[in-house]
PDB file of C-alpha atoms in Angstrom:
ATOM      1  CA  UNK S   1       2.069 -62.912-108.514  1.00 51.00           C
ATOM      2  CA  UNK S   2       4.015 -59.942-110.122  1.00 59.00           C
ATOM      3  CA  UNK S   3       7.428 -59.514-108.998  1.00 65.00           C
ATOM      4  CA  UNK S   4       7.663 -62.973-107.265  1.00 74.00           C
ATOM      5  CA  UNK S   5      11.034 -64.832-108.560  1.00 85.00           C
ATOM      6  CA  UNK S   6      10.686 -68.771-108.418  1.00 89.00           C
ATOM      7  CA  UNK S   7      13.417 -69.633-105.709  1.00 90.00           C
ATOM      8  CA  UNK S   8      14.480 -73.319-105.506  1.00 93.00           C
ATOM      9  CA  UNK S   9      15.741 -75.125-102.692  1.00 95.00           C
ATOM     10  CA  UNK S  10      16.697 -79.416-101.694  1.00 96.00           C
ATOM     11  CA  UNK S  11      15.344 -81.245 -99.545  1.00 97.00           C
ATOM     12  CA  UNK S  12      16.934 -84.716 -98.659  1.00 97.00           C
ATOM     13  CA  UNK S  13      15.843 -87.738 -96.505  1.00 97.00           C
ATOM     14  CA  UNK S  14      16.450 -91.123 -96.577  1.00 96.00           C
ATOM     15  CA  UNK S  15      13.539 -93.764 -96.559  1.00 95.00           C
ATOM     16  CA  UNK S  16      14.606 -97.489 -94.517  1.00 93.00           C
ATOM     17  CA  UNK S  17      12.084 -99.411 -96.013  1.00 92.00           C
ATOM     18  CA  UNK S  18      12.131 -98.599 -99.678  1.00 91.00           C
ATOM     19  CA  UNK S  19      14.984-101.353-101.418  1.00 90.00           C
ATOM     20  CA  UNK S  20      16.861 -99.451-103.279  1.00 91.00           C
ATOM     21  CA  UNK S  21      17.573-100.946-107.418  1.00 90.00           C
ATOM     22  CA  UNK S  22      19.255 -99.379-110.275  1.00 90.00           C
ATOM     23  CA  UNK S  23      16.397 -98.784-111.971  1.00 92.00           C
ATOM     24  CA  UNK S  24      15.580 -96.269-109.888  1.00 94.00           C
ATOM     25  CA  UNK S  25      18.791 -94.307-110.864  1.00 92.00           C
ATOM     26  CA  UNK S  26      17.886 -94.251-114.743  1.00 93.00           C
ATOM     27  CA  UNK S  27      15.044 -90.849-114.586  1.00 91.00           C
ATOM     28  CA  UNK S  28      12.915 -92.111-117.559  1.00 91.00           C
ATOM     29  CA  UNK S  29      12.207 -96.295-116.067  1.00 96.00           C
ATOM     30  CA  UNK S  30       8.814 -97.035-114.797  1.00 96.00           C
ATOM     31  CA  UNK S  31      10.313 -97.707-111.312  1.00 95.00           C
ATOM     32  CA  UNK S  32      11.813 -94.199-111.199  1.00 96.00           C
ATOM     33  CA  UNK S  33       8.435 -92.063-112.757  1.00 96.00           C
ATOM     34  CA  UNK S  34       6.260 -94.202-110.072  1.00 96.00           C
ATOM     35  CA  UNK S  35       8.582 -93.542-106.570  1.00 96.00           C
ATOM     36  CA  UNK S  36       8.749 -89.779-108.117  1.00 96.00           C
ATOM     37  CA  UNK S  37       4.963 -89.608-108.073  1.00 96.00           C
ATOM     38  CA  UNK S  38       4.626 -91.217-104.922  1.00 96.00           C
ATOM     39  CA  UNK S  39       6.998 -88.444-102.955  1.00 96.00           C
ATOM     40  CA  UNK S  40       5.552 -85.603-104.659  1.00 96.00           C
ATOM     41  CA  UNK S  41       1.642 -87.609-103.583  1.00 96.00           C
ATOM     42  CA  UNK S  42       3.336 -87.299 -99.537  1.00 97.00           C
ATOM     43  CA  UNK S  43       5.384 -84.228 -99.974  1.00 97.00           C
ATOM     44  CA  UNK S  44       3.266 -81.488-101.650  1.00 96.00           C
ATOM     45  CA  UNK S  45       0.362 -81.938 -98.360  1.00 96.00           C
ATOM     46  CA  UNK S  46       3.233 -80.981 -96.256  1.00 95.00           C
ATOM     47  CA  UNK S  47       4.268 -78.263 -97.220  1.00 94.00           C
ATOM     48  CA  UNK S  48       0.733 -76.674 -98.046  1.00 94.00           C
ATOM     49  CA  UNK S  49       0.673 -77.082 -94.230  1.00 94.00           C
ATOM     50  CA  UNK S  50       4.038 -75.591 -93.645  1.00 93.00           C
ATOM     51  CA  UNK S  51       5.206 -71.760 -93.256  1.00 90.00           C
ATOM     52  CA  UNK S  52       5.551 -71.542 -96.982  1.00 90.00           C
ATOM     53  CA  UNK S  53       2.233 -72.773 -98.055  1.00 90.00           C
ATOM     54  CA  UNK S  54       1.633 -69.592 -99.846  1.00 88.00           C
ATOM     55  CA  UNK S  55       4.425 -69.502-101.826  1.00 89.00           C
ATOM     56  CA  UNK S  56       4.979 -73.348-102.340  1.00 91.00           C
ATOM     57  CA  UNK S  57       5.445 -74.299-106.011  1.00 92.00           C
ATOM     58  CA  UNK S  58       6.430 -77.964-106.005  1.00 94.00           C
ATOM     59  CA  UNK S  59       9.199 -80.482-104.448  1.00 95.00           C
ATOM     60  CA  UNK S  60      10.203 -83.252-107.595  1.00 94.00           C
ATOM     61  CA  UNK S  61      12.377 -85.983-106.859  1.00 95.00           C
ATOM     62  CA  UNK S  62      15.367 -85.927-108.704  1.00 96.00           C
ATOM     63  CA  UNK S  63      17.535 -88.634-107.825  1.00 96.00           C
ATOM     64  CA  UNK S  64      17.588 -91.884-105.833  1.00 96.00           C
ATOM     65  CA  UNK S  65      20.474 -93.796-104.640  1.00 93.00           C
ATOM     66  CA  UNK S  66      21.415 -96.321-102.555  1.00 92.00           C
ATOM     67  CA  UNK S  67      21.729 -96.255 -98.859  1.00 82.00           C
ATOM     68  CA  UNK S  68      25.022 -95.834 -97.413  1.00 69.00           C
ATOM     69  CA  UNK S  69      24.505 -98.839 -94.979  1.00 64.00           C
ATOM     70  CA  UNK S  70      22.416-100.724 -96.420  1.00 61.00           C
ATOM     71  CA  UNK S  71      20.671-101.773 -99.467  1.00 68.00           C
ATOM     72  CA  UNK S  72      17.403-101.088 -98.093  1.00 77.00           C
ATOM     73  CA  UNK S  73      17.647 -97.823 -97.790  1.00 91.00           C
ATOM     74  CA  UNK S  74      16.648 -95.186-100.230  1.00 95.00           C
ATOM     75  CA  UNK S  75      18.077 -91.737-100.243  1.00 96.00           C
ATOM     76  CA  UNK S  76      15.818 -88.804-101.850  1.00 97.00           C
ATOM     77  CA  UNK S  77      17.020 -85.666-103.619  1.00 97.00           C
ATOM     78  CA  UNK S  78      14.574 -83.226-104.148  1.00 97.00           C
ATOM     79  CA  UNK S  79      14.471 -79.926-105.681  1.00 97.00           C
ATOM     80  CA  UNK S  80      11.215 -77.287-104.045  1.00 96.00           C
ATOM     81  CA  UNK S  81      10.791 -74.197-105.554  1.00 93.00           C
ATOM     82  CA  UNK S  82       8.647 -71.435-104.111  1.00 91.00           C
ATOM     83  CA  UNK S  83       7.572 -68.072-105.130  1.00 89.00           C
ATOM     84  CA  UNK S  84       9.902 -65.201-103.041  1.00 82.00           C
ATOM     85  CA  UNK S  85       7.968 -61.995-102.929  1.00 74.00           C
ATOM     86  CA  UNK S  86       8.635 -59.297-100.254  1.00 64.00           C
ATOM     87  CA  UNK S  87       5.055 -59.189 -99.053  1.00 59.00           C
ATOM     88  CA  UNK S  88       5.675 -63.008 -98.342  1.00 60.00           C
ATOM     89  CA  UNK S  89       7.764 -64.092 -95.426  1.00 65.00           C
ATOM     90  CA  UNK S  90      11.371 -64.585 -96.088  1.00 73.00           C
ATOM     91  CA  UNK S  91      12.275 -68.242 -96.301  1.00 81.00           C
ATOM     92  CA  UNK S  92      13.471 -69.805 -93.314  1.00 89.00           C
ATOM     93  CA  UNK S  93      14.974 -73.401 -93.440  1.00 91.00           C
ATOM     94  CA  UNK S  94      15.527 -73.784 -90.017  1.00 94.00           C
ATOM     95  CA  UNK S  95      11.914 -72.803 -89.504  1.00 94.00           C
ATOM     96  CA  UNK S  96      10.872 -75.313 -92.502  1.00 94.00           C
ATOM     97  CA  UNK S  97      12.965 -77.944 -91.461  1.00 96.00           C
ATOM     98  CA  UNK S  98      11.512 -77.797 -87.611  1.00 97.00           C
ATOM     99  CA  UNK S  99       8.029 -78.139 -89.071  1.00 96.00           C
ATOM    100  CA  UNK S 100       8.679 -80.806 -91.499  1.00 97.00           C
ATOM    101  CA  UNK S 101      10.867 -82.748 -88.283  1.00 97.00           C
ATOM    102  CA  UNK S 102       7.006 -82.144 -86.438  1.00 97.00           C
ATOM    103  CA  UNK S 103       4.909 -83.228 -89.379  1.00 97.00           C
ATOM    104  CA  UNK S 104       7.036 -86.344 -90.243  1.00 97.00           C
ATOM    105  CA  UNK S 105       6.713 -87.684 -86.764  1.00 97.00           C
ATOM    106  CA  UNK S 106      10.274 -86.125 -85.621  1.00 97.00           C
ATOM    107  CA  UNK S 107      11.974 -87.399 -89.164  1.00 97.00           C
ATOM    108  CA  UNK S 108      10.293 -91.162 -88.732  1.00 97.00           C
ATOM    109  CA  UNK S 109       7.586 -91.571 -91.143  1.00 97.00           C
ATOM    110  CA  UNK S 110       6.203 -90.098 -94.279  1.00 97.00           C
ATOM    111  CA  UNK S 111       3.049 -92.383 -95.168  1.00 95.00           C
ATOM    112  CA  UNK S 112       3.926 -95.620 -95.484  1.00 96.00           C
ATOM    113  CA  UNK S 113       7.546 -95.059 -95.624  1.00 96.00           C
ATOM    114  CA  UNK S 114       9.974 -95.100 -92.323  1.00 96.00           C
ATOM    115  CA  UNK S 115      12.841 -92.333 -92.330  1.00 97.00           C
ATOM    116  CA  UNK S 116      16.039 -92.245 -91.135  1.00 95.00           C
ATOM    117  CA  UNK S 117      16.161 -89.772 -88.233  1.00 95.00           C
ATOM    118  CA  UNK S 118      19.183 -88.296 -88.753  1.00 95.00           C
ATOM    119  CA  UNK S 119      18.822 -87.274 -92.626  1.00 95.00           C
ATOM    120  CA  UNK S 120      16.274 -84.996 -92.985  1.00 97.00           C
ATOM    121  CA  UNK S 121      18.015 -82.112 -94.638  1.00 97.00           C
ATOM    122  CA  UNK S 122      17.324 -78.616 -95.936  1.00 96.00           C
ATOM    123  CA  UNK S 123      19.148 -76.591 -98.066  1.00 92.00           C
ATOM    124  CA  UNK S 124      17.881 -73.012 -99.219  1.00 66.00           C
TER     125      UNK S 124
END
């Protein structure tokens, strides 16, 4: 829309049951390409249900690394972006992060994948 800017923010979690390897540190491996179409296949039907649906523009994946306590786990960095324009609502991440806590199962599940409660995280 005219006079929207393209705001970005992160969104982190970690998934439990996703072994982390190197290969999916290194952007361009087949490993890497797949788990970054696979997160942006569970992500992008939450947010077209969340507060920002209108303005939503995309979440990709742009790093994984290991867990912190254990192999197993995954971490996720992601970068949205959405479209700010004043007749939209102004982005709240509190707001966001409450409905994506709600629509993950209270930071537990995202498909097939478990999540660890306590790292759901939103930056804007």
């Amino acid at each position: 829309s005219p006079g929207a800017i393209t705001e970005h923010f992160t969104l982190n979690f970690t998934i439990t049951n996703l072994m982390f390897t190197t290969d999916l540190q290194t952007p361009n491996s087949r490993k890497f390409r797949s788990a970054e179409k696979i997160m942006k296949h569970y992500l992008d039907p939450l947010f077209k249900r969340s507060s920002i649906s209108s303005a939503y523009t995309g979440c990709k994946a742009m790093r994984f690394r290991s867990g912190r306590h254990q192999r197993d786990d995954t971490k996720v960095d992601a970068v949205c972006s959405y479209k700010d324009n004043a007749s939209l609502a102004r982005f709240d991440r509190e707001k966001l992060y409450q409905e994506l806590s709600t629509m993950t199962d209270s930071v537990t599940t995202l498909g097939p994948y478990s999540l660890d409660r306590s790292s759901l995280y939103v930056d804007g």
